[in-house]
Amino acid sequence: MHPQTPTEMPAGTKAYPAGHYLVPDTNALLNGMDLFEQTSGFYDVIILQTVLEELRNRSLPLYNRLIGLTKSEDKHFYVFFNDFRQETYIVREKGETINDRNDRAVRKAVSWYQDHLQQAVKSSKRPKNVPAVVMLSDDKDNLRKSKAENIDASSLTDYVSGLEDADRLLDMINVSRQGQEARSTASEQIYPEYFTLSKMMTGVKAGTLHQGIFNVSPYNYLEGSVHVPAFEKSLLILGRENSNRAVSGDIVVVEVLPKPQWKAPSTRIVEEETLNKNENAEVEEGEGEAVVTEQERRALQEQVKKTHGSSVEGRPQPTARVVGIIKRNWRQYVGHVDGSSSSVSKQNRRQQTVFLIPMDKRIPKIRLRTRQAEELLGKRVLVTIDSWDQDSRYPVGHFVRSLGELETKGAETEALLLEYDVQYRPFPKGVLDCLPHEGHDWKVPASLDDPGWRDRKDLRDLLICSIDPIGCQDIDDALHARPLPNGNIEVGVHIADVSHFVRPNNAMDTEASIRGTTVYLVDKRIDMLPTLLGTDLCSLKPYVERYAFSTIWELTPDADIVSSTFTKSVIRSREAFSYEAAQLRIDDPSQTDPLTQGMRILLSLSKKLHENRMSAGALNLASPEVRVQSESETSDPVDVKTKELLATNSLVEEFMLLANISVAHRIHTSFPQTALLRRHAPPPKTNFEELANQLLVKRGLHLRTESSKALATSLDTCTDAQEPFFNTLVRILATRCMMSAEYFCAGAHAYPEFRHYGLASEIYTHFTSPIRRYADLVAHRQLAAAIGYEPLDAGLLSKQRLEGVCRNINVRHRNAQLAGRASVEFYVGQALKGRVTVEEGFVMKVFENGCVVFVPRFGIEGLVRLREMREGGGAEPEAIFDAENYILDVHLPSRRRIELFAKVQVRIRDEMEEASGKRKIKMELC
């Protein structure tokens, strides 16, 4: 732990003009950690060893945040080991609880500190006032005893009330505990009580209860699901009472309901903002508040349909109810204050309760007690959930901070980074201190005798180039190809040697392991490594010498591998091409130089590699990708273009795949228990049932899923001569039926489970992007050890530690993808702001009261709701839903039929979505 010492002259307040040190007990930290992280106050804090250890036992996330504060050079948090000092150590008395002993230890340490400071000032020759030592606690009994012992102590609320900006700071205190104490024990319990932990564990072990992750449908907030191994299909959780205070992402224990209560998945769009508008947030929990509103009850009744239909969608699925929570995966949430729940003017600063509506529609509204409701209207706000008790229809939380005005670029970008837990703060000094002291002037040593050249091959004479998207600065990879005298071809993939600069277990390595990946947004890049490395010293820029890790093969003209070599190297790239520029160069017959010829060889070989992969059963899937065009000076989005894939995209992809597979084999041979690999599990057959039935009913097509080869072949047959995009649409839908690929430690699975289903490869890893992915950096270290370049760090020989690394980078990788998509969605909305355009779309899903339409031009999908088809402001039109044939017949003045996969014309405009506060695309059928 980094040692910090208290400031000699700590800051003062109105209550403590001579300055003061703060000594919080555990309750104060549990209730007010957000306060202690503020830069506007809470400096010179003494953290007692007793409190630190108790906090670690009570909340590991808060403990880690506190450790971060003790390492901050600005905040002056000082850890005092009171249990190791004779004057402050106390023995637990007979009959004394651990909590009472710890409270007494805190009071003893504060009392000693007060006496110690007075003695220190007296012995000092310089006259000065004695700073106060103030204990902060929200434990009433601890405060009472402190007063009796003449210890200066204060509750969080009383202390904060005397500070500047008190209204904002008071909102950051977790009031749920206070609320629990103040609430009447006779209040009505509107949710079922959770089972005890022992009862849950016994039930899970016996198979009568089941554990899994609770997920909420994006189309129906009253429908959740939990996937458990005992059932092929996910268990449905219908309604608030059955979800029983679970929040999307929580690890829950569920009990399967009797078979007569099994139901089919909902075929209705059910949105909370349309059912529960204008609710009164001030309704006291348990007083006149029902778990299910009348509107929700009607919606649930409407979605109960005949369960004996012949369609896949109409068949009943097992339903369940949540009986307990194993782990809350609560995080900080971004949203906006519901204006209809705020009624106080700026002149009246009384505390009131308001609703925060989260950006994520799967998260319920959160009750907040705030004194600054008026200022928060129209702002993006960050909050934390504190509790969700049986007698409260909604969870209760507290304000953390305001991010800025809705729709401003800064606030919305920070909001999505927080929503997806992207680590975006500037790199701390400890990380920057790990960079080469030469900075941008660093160069590959000129002398071959320099240690940097040890065991490196000199490949500077090879005609190497890189091919990347336009404007790419963090160039991870470069390639070369040249004919060999025996008629074969030498091909090299050269990857930035990041492991030379990022040493195991230093501050930069730790930071990179936490970030896990670089995150690419429309207007910015959140780097995994400091810019000096990512865009300069590691980046394989042209015309300069760079350290690399090279994979070199001898290939036959048919792209079969004759031999593979792995070596650290020094290269000098001849050119950095964009995909477009490389394609033009290859296609230009007047270009006959050796570099261009090498690129043509690479292209020819890549096509054969692709053919070989497809023959082995690799999948050619699709996902909507668009590029947002921005105005050069302001960076404001002005248009949206679909990304075009060129042959050079495939060229790079094929050789990166080949390198990753070759490295996977090598590191697994050397480290069969701890090689960091990547697998893609085959999807359960049930994942494709719905899509297979849709294709059969609507197009008479058969989707075979017994193997990746069978799936790839049948996807090729899913064509429509009249509509070329239909095949792409089917591939997009098939992608959504897949399992997510994941990083894993080799010892965690049997070899047959290593297989990457989508790539049809028996083993795979990530090696080719170490500037932007931590997994690749680990693979580099393992490969370096495998070839005898340097010994492997002990941490990478620990299966347990590597499994922890894999868990983190799997989450970070997924979050980075979601953040990137959310950024595109935001900027597409901004690009279309104030515009109305008519575009071609395709129906992806049909509900009883609407449909989902995908628009290829913008790579987006949107809901078209039945209520929005009403004409002249009249009632929602009647409709007949044919679930078996995926048809919705809408009774307008002229009958309108909506069918799955049908091409439609949609009118697109932007709209501020009331529920999320985000500017989103609104679609209407033309």
PDB file of N, CA, C and O in Angstrom, residues 51-108:
ATOM      1  N   VAL A  51     -11.163  -0.401  10.414  1.00  0.00           N
ATOM      2  CA  VAL A  51     -12.213  -0.041   9.453  1.00  0.00           C
ATOM      3  C   VAL A  51     -11.929  -0.650   8.088  1.00  0.00           C
ATOM      4  O   VAL A  51     -12.834  -1.162   7.410  1.00  0.00           O
ATOM      5  N   LEU A  52     -10.672  -0.613   7.670  1.00  0.00           N
ATOM      6  CA  LEU A  52     -10.297  -1.143   6.357  1.00  0.00           C
ATOM      7  C   LEU A  52     -10.635  -2.633   6.260  1.00  0.00           C
ATOM      8  O   LEU A  52     -11.207  -3.096   5.267  1.00  0.00           O
ATOM      9  N   GLU A  53     -10.302  -3.379   7.312  1.00  0.00           N
ATOM     10  CA  GLU A  53     -10.549  -4.819   7.293  1.00  0.00           C
ATOM     11  C   GLU A  53     -12.039  -5.131   7.367  1.00  0.00           C
ATOM     12  O   GLU A  53     -12.531  -6.051   6.708  1.00  0.00           O
ATOM     13  N   GLU A  54     -12.771  -4.349   8.158  1.00  0.00           N
ATOM     14  CA  GLU A  54     -14.222  -4.581   8.256  1.00  0.00           C
ATOM     15  C   GLU A  54     -14.911  -4.251   6.928  1.00  0.00           C
ATOM     16  O   GLU A  54     -15.830  -4.957   6.498  1.00  0.00           O
ATOM     17  N   LEU A  55     -14.447  -3.193   6.258  1.00  0.00           N
ATOM     18  CA  LEU A  55     -15.040  -2.825   4.970  1.00  0.00           C
ATOM     19  C   LEU A  55     -14.776  -3.905   3.928  1.00  0.00           C
ATOM     20  O   LEU A  55     -15.645  -4.215   3.103  1.00  0.00           O
ATOM     21  N   ARG A  56     -13.590  -4.501   3.963  1.00  0.00           N
ATOM     22  CA  ARG A  56     -13.268  -5.572   3.008  1.00  0.00           C
ATOM     23  C   ARG A  56     -14.234  -6.741   3.185  1.00  0.00           C
ATOM     24  O   ARG A  56     -14.663  -7.361   2.216  1.00  0.00           O
ATOM     25  N   ASN A  57     -14.598  -7.021   4.425  1.00  0.00           N
ATOM     26  CA  ASN A  57     -15.533  -8.113   4.691  1.00  0.00           C
ATOM     27  C   ASN A  57     -16.967  -7.748   4.308  1.00  0.00           C
ATOM     28  O   ASN A  57     -17.757  -8.618   3.934  1.00  0.00           O
ATOM     29  N   ARG A  58     -17.292  -6.466   4.386  1.00  0.00           N
ATOM     30  CA  ARG A  58     -18.672  -6.039   4.120  1.00  0.00           C
ATOM     31  C   ARG A  58     -18.929  -5.768   2.643  1.00  0.00           C
ATOM     32  O   ARG A  58     -20.007  -6.055   2.125  1.00  0.00           O
ATOM     33  N   SER A  59     -17.944  -5.182   1.953  1.00  0.00           N
ATOM     34  CA  SER A  59     -18.150  -4.819   0.536  1.00  0.00           C
ATOM     35  C   SER A  59     -16.815  -4.706  -0.167  1.00  0.00           C
ATOM     36  O   SER A  59     -16.106  -3.702  -0.017  1.00  0.00           O
ATOM     37  N   LEU A  60     -16.468  -5.728  -0.967  1.00  0.00           N
ATOM     38  CA  LEU A  60     -15.188  -5.725  -1.670  1.00  0.00           C
ATOM     39  C   LEU A  60     -15.090  -4.586  -2.688  1.00  0.00           C
ATOM     40  O   LEU A  60     -14.035  -3.952  -2.801  1.00  0.00           O
ATOM     41  N   PRO A  61     -16.158  -4.262  -3.445  1.00  0.00           N
ATOM     42  CA  PRO A  61     -16.064  -3.127  -4.378  1.00  0.00           C
ATOM     43  C   PRO A  61     -15.744  -1.810  -3.674  1.00  0.00           C
ATOM     44  O   PRO A  61     -14.918  -1.023  -4.157  1.00  0.00           O
ATOM     45  N   LEU A  62     -16.396  -1.556  -2.512  1.00  0.00           N
ATOM     46  CA  LEU A  62     -16.108  -0.317  -1.777  1.00  0.00           C
ATOM     47  C   LEU A  62     -14.696  -0.345  -1.200  1.00  0.00           C
ATOM     48  O   LEU A  62     -14.006   0.681  -1.162  1.00  0.00           O
ATOM     49  N   TYR A  63     -14.257  -1.506  -0.764  1.00  0.00           N
ATOM     50  CA  TYR A  63     -12.881  -1.650  -0.262  1.00  0.00           C
ATOM     51  C   TYR A  63     -11.875  -1.287  -1.354  1.00  0.00           C
ATOM     52  O   TYR A  63     -10.914  -0.555  -1.093  1.00  0.00           O
ATOM     53  N   ASN A  64     -12.103  -1.782  -2.569  1.00  0.00           N
ATOM     54  CA  ASN A  64     -11.186  -1.477  -3.675  1.00  0.00           C
ATOM     55  C   ASN A  64     -11.187   0.009  -4.008  1.00  0.00           C
ATOM     56  O   ASN A  64     -10.145   0.581  -4.347  1.00  0.00           O
ATOM     57  N   ARG A  65     -12.364   0.634  -3.914  1.00  0.00           N
ATOM     58  CA  ARG A  65     -12.423   2.088  -4.159  1.00  0.00           C
ATOM     59  C   ARG A  65     -11.647   2.842  -3.085  1.00  0.00           C
ATOM     60  O   ARG A  65     -10.956   3.833  -3.365  1.00  0.00           O
ATOM     61  N   LEU A  66     -11.754   2.369  -1.849  1.00  0.00           N
ATOM     62  CA  LEU A  66     -11.035   3.027  -0.755  1.00  0.00           C
ATOM     63  C   LEU A  66      -9.531   2.858  -0.917  1.00  0.00           C
ATOM     64  O   LEU A  66      -8.759   3.796  -0.672  1.00  0.00           O
ATOM     65  N   ILE A  67      -9.097   1.674  -1.334  1.00  0.00           N
ATOM     66  CA  ILE A  67      -7.665   1.454  -1.582  1.00  0.00           C
ATOM     67  C   ILE A  67      -7.176   2.441  -2.647  1.00  0.00           C
ATOM     68  O   ILE A  67      -6.075   2.999  -2.548  1.00  0.00           O
ATOM     69  N   GLY A  68      -8.010   2.669  -3.663  1.00  0.00           N
ATOM     70  CA  GLY A  68      -7.655   3.647  -4.692  1.00  0.00           C
ATOM     71  C   GLY A  68      -7.452   5.030  -4.106  1.00  0.00           C
ATOM     72  O   GLY A  68      -6.534   5.765  -4.501  1.00  0.00           O
ATOM     73  N   LEU A  69      -8.289   5.402  -3.139  1.00  0.00           N
ATOM     74  CA  LEU A  69      -8.153   6.716  -2.498  1.00  0.00           C
ATOM     75  C   LEU A  69      -6.877   6.799  -1.664  1.00  0.00           C
ATOM     76  O   LEU A  69      -6.219   7.846  -1.607  1.00  0.00           O
ATOM     77  N   THR A  70      -6.500   5.711  -1.020  1.00  0.00           N
ATOM     78  CA  THR A  70      -5.277   5.739  -0.210  1.00  0.00           C
ATOM     79  C   THR A  70      -4.033   5.879  -1.076  1.00  0.00           C
ATOM     80  O   THR A  70      -2.980   6.295  -0.591  1.00  0.00           O
ATOM     81  N   LYS A  71      -4.159   5.548  -2.360  1.00  0.00           N
ATOM     82  CA  LYS A  71      -3.013   5.680  -3.270  1.00  0.00           C
ATOM     83  C   LYS A  71      -2.985   7.034  -3.964  1.00  0.00           C
ATOM     84  O   LYS A  71      -2.023   7.358  -4.651  1.00  0.00           O
ATOM     85  N   SER A  72      -4.055   7.811  -3.809  1.00  0.00           N
ATOM     86  CA  SER A  72      -4.120   9.123  -4.465  1.00  0.00           C
ATOM     87  C   SER A  72      -3.186  10.106  -3.776  1.00  0.00           C
ATOM     88  O   SER A  72      -3.209  10.253  -2.546  1.00  0.00           O
ATOM     89  N   GLU A  73      -2.377  10.779  -4.581  1.00  0.00           N
ATOM     90  CA  GLU A  73      -1.445  11.755  -4.016  1.00  0.00           C
ATOM     91  C   GLU A  73      -2.137  13.070  -3.681  1.00  0.00           C
ATOM     92  O   GLU A  73      -1.583  13.907  -2.970  1.00  0.00           O
ATOM     93  N   ASP A  74      -3.349  13.259  -4.197  1.00  0.00           N
ATOM     94  CA  ASP A  74      -4.066  14.520  -3.975  1.00  0.00           C
ATOM     95  C   ASP A  74      -4.958  14.483  -2.738  1.00  0.00           C
ATOM     96  O   ASP A  74      -5.094  15.471  -2.025  1.00  0.00           O
ATOM     97  N   LYS A  75      -5.580  13.322  -2.476  1.00  0.00           N
ATOM     98  CA  LYS A  75      -6.616  13.277  -1.446  1.00  0.00           C
ATOM     99  C   LYS A  75      -6.066  13.181  -0.025  1.00  0.00           C
ATOM    100  O   LYS A  75      -6.769  13.494   0.936  1.00  0.00           O
ATOM    101  N   HIS A  76      -4.839  12.712   0.141  1.00  0.00           N
ATOM    102  CA  HIS A  76      -4.237  12.590   1.478  1.00  0.00           C
ATOM    103  C   HIS A  76      -5.060  11.668   2.379  1.00  0.00           C
ATOM    104  O   HIS A  76      -5.510  12.073   3.461  1.00  0.00           O
ATOM    105  N   PHE A  77      -5.266  10.454   1.936  1.00  0.00           N
ATOM    106  CA  PHE A  77      -5.865   9.421   2.781  1.00  0.00           C
ATOM    107  C   PHE A  77      -4.727   8.612   3.398  1.00  0.00           C
ATOM    108  O   PHE A  77      -3.874   8.095   2.682  1.00  0.00           O
ATOM    109  N   TYR A  78      -4.741   8.504   4.711  1.00  0.00           N
ATOM    110  CA  TYR A  78      -3.629   7.877   5.423  1.00  0.00           C
ATOM    111  C   TYR A  78      -4.127   6.647   6.175  1.00  0.00           C
ATOM    112  O   TYR A  78      -5.116   6.712   6.919  1.00  0.00           O
ATOM    113  N   VAL A  79      -3.505   5.507   5.949  1.00  0.00           N
ATOM    114  CA  VAL A  79      -3.878   4.281   6.658  1.00  0.00           C
ATOM    115  C   VAL A  79      -3.080   4.206   7.971  1.00  0.00           C
ATOM    116  O   VAL A  79      -1.850   4.237   7.964  1.00  0.00           O
ATOM    117  N   PHE A  80      -3.829   4.123   9.077  1.00  0.00           N
ATOM    118  CA  PHE A  80      -3.199   4.031  10.401  1.00  0.00           C
ATOM    119  C   PHE A  80      -3.458   2.620  10.952  1.00  0.00           C
ATOM    120  O   PHE A  80      -4.607   2.208  11.149  1.00  0.00           O
ATOM    121  N   PHE A  81      -2.386   1.879  11.206  1.00  0.00           N
ATOM    122  CA  PHE A  81      -2.514   0.492  11.660  1.00  0.00           C
ATOM    123  C   PHE A  81      -2.722   0.467  13.175  1.00  0.00           C
ATOM    124  O   PHE A  81      -1.814   0.144  13.947  1.00  0.00           O
ATOM    125  N   ASN A  82      -3.943   0.800  13.569  1.00  0.00           N
ATOM    126  CA  ASN A  82      -4.243   0.961  14.997  1.00  0.00           C
ATOM    127  C   ASN A  82      -4.154  -0.356  15.773  1.00  0.00           C
ATOM    128  O   ASN A  82      -3.841  -0.361  16.966  1.00  0.00           O
ATOM    129  N   ASP A  83      -4.403  -1.479  15.108  1.00  0.00           N
ATOM    130  CA  ASP A  83      -4.330  -2.763  15.813  1.00  0.00           C
ATOM    131  C   ASP A  83      -2.887  -3.222  16.023  1.00  0.00           C
ATOM    132  O   ASP A  83      -2.647  -4.198  16.751  1.00  0.00           O
ATOM    133  N   PHE A  84      -1.941  -2.548  15.372  1.00  0.00           N
ATOM    134  CA  PHE A  84      -0.529  -2.902  15.533  1.00  0.00           C
ATOM    135  C   PHE A  84       0.204  -1.914  16.451  1.00  0.00           C
ATOM    136  O   PHE A  84       1.427  -1.993  16.597  1.00  0.00           O
ATOM    137  N   ARG A  85      -0.545  -0.988  17.043  1.00  0.00           N
ATOM    138  CA  ARG A  85       0.082   0.004  17.918  1.00  0.00           C
ATOM    139  C   ARG A  85      -0.404  -0.240  19.351  1.00  0.00           C
ATOM    140  O   ARG A  85      -1.606  -0.354  19.596  1.00  0.00           O
ATOM    141  N   GLN A  86       0.533  -0.280  20.283  1.00  0.00           N
ATOM    142  CA  GLN A  86       0.200  -0.646  21.659  1.00  0.00           C
ATOM    143  C   GLN A  86      -0.828   0.304  22.261  1.00  0.00           C
ATOM    144  O   GLN A  86      -1.742  -0.123  22.962  1.00  0.00           O
ATOM    145  N   GLU A  87      -0.690   1.612  21.973  1.00  0.00           N
ATOM    146  CA  GLU A  87      -1.572   2.602  22.597  1.00  0.00           C
ATOM    147  C   GLU A  87      -3.011   2.530  22.094  1.00  0.00           C
ATOM    148  O   GLU A  87      -3.934   3.021  22.747  1.00  0.00           O
ATOM    149  N   THR A  88      -3.212   1.931  20.894  1.00  0.00           N
ATOM    150  CA  THR A  88      -4.561   1.930  20.317  1.00  0.00           C
ATOM    151  C   THR A  88      -5.143   0.524  20.149  1.00  0.00           C
ATOM    152  O   THR A  88      -6.295   0.377  19.739  1.00  0.00           O
ATOM    153  N   TYR A  89      -4.366  -0.506  20.470  1.00  0.00           N
ATOM    154  CA  TYR A  89      -4.872  -1.872  20.347  1.00  0.00           C
ATOM    155  C   TYR A  89      -5.805  -2.168  21.527  1.00  0.00           C
ATOM    156  O   TYR A  89      -5.524  -1.801  22.671  1.00  0.00           O
ATOM    157  N   ILE A  90      -6.915  -2.817  21.254  1.00  0.00           N
ATOM    158  CA  ILE A  90      -7.837  -3.197  22.324  1.00  0.00           C
ATOM    159  C   ILE A  90      -8.202  -4.675  22.183  1.00  0.00           C
ATOM    160  O   ILE A  90      -8.209  -5.226  21.078  1.00  0.00           O
ATOM    161  N   VAL A  91      -8.504  -5.294  23.314  1.00  0.00           N
ATOM    162  CA  VAL A  91      -8.902  -6.703  23.349  1.00  0.00           C
ATOM    163  C   VAL A  91     -10.415  -6.772  23.427  1.00  0.00           C
ATOM    164  O   VAL A  91     -11.055  -5.990  24.147  1.00  0.00           O
ATOM    165  N   ARG A  92     -10.997  -7.700  22.658  1.00  0.00           N
ATOM    166  CA  ARG A  92     -12.449  -7.882  22.697  1.00  0.00           C
ATOM    167  C   ARG A  92     -12.863  -8.405  24.067  1.00  0.00           C
ATOM    168  O   ARG A  92     -12.297  -9.381  24.579  1.00  0.00           O
ATOM    169  N   GLU A  93     -13.821  -7.734  24.684  1.00  0.00           N
ATOM    170  CA  GLU A  93     -14.261  -8.097  26.028  1.00  0.00           C
ATOM    171  C   GLU A  93     -15.251  -9.253  25.986  1.00  0.00           C
ATOM    172  O   GLU A  93     -15.866  -9.526  24.945  1.00  0.00           O
ATOM    173  N   LYS A  94     -15.412  -9.917  27.096  1.00  0.00           N
ATOM    174  CA  LYS A  94     -16.331 -11.046  27.180  1.00  0.00           C
ATOM    175  C   LYS A  94     -17.762 -10.577  26.926  1.00  0.00           C
ATOM    176  O   LYS A  94     -18.224  -9.591  27.519  1.00  0.00           O
ATOM    177  N   GLY A  95     -18.449 -11.243  26.005  1.00  0.00           N
ATOM    178  CA  GLY A  95     -19.834 -10.888  25.678  1.00  0.00           C
ATOM    179  C   GLY A  95     -19.957  -9.734  24.706  1.00  0.00           C
ATOM    180  O   GLY A  95     -21.076  -9.364  24.309  1.00  0.00           O
ATOM    181  N   GLU A  96     -18.832  -9.127  24.314  1.00  0.00           N
ATOM    182  CA  GLU A  96     -18.863  -7.987  23.394  1.00  0.00           C
ATOM    183  C   GLU A  96     -18.927  -8.498  21.953  1.00  0.00           C
ATOM    184  O   GLU A  96     -18.185  -9.399  21.565  1.00  0.00           O
ATOM    185  N   THR A  97     -19.828  -7.926  21.165  1.00  0.00           N
ATOM    186  CA  THR A  97     -19.910  -8.333  19.758  1.00  0.00           C
ATOM    187  C   THR A  97     -18.710  -7.786  18.995  1.00  0.00           C
ATOM    188  O   THR A  97     -18.062  -6.824  19.440  1.00  0.00           O
ATOM    189  N   ILE A  98     -18.434  -8.406  17.836  1.00  0.00           N
ATOM    190  CA  ILE A  98     -17.323  -7.925  17.003  1.00  0.00           C
ATOM    191  C   ILE A  98     -17.580  -6.491  16.569  1.00  0.00           C
ATOM    192  O   ILE A  98     -16.669  -5.655  16.563  1.00  0.00           O
ATOM    193  N   ASN A  99     -18.839  -6.182  16.242  1.00  0.00           N
ATOM    194  CA  ASN A  99     -19.173  -4.822  15.804  1.00  0.00           C
ATOM    195  C   ASN A  99     -18.903  -3.814  16.923  1.00  0.00           C
ATOM    196  O   ASN A  99     -18.329  -2.743  16.686  1.00  0.00           O
ATOM    197  N   ASP A 100     -19.324  -4.160  18.170  1.00  0.00           N
ATOM    198  CA  ASP A 100     -19.088  -3.242  19.298  1.00  0.00           C
ATOM    199  C   ASP A 100     -17.601  -3.106  19.583  1.00  0.00           C
ATOM    200  O   ASP A 100     -17.113  -2.015  19.922  1.00  0.00           O
ATOM    201  N   ARG A 101     -16.849  -4.195  19.449  1.00  0.00           N
ATOM    202  CA  ARG A 101     -15.405  -4.128  19.658  1.00  0.00           C
ATOM    203  C   ARG A 101     -14.756  -3.203  18.633  1.00  0.00           C
ATOM    204  O   ARG A 101     -13.902  -2.380  18.976  1.00  0.00           O
ATOM    205  N   ASN A 102     -15.191  -3.319  17.371  1.00  0.00           N
ATOM    206  CA  ASN A 102     -14.619  -2.466  16.322  1.00  0.00           C
ATOM    207  C   ASN A 102     -14.980  -1.003  16.533  1.00  0.00           C
ATOM    208  O   ASN A 102     -14.156  -0.108  16.309  1.00  0.00           O
ATOM    209  N   ASP A 103     -16.220  -0.735  16.950  1.00  0.00           N
ATOM    210  CA  ASP A 103     -16.615   0.653  17.240  1.00  0.00           C
ATOM    211  C   ASP A 103     -15.763   1.224  18.371  1.00  0.00           C
ATOM    212  O   ASP A 103     -15.325   2.383  18.323  1.00  0.00           O
ATOM    213  N   ARG A 104     -15.512   0.406  19.376  1.00  0.00           N
ATOM    214  CA  ARG A 104     -14.686   0.855  20.520  1.00  0.00           C
ATOM    215  C   ARG A 104     -13.251   1.102  20.057  1.00  0.00           C
ATOM    216  O   ARG A 104     -12.596   2.060  20.513  1.00  0.00           O
ATOM    217  N   ALA A 105     -12.766   0.267  19.120  1.00  0.00           N
ATOM    218  CA  ALA A 105     -11.413   0.454  18.597  1.00  0.00           C
ATOM    219  C   ALA A 105     -11.302   1.771  17.840  1.00  0.00           C
ATOM    220  O   ALA A 105     -10.280   2.475  17.931  1.00  0.00           O
ATOM    221  N   VAL A 106     -12.352   2.125  17.116  1.00  0.00           N
ATOM    222  CA  VAL A 106     -12.342   3.399  16.378  1.00  0.00           C
ATOM    223  C   VAL A 106     -12.301   4.561  17.362  1.00  0.00           C
ATOM    224  O   VAL A 106     -11.516   5.514  17.207  1.00  0.00           O
ATOM    225  N   ARG A 107     -13.161   4.504  18.407  1.00  0.00           N
ATOM    226  CA  ARG A 107     -13.185   5.598  19.393  1.00  0.00           C
ATOM    227  C   ARG A 107     -11.839   5.710  20.123  1.00  0.00           C
ATOM    228  O   ARG A 107     -11.345   6.811  20.374  1.00  0.00           O
ATOM    229  N   LYS A 108     -11.243   4.567  20.427  1.00  0.00           N
ATOM    230  CA  LYS A 108      -9.943   4.569  21.105  1.00  0.00           C
ATOM    231  C   LYS A 108      -8.883   5.247  20.238  1.00  0.00           C
ATOM    232  O   LYS A 108      -8.091   6.070  20.724  1.00  0.00           O
TER     233      LYS A 108
END
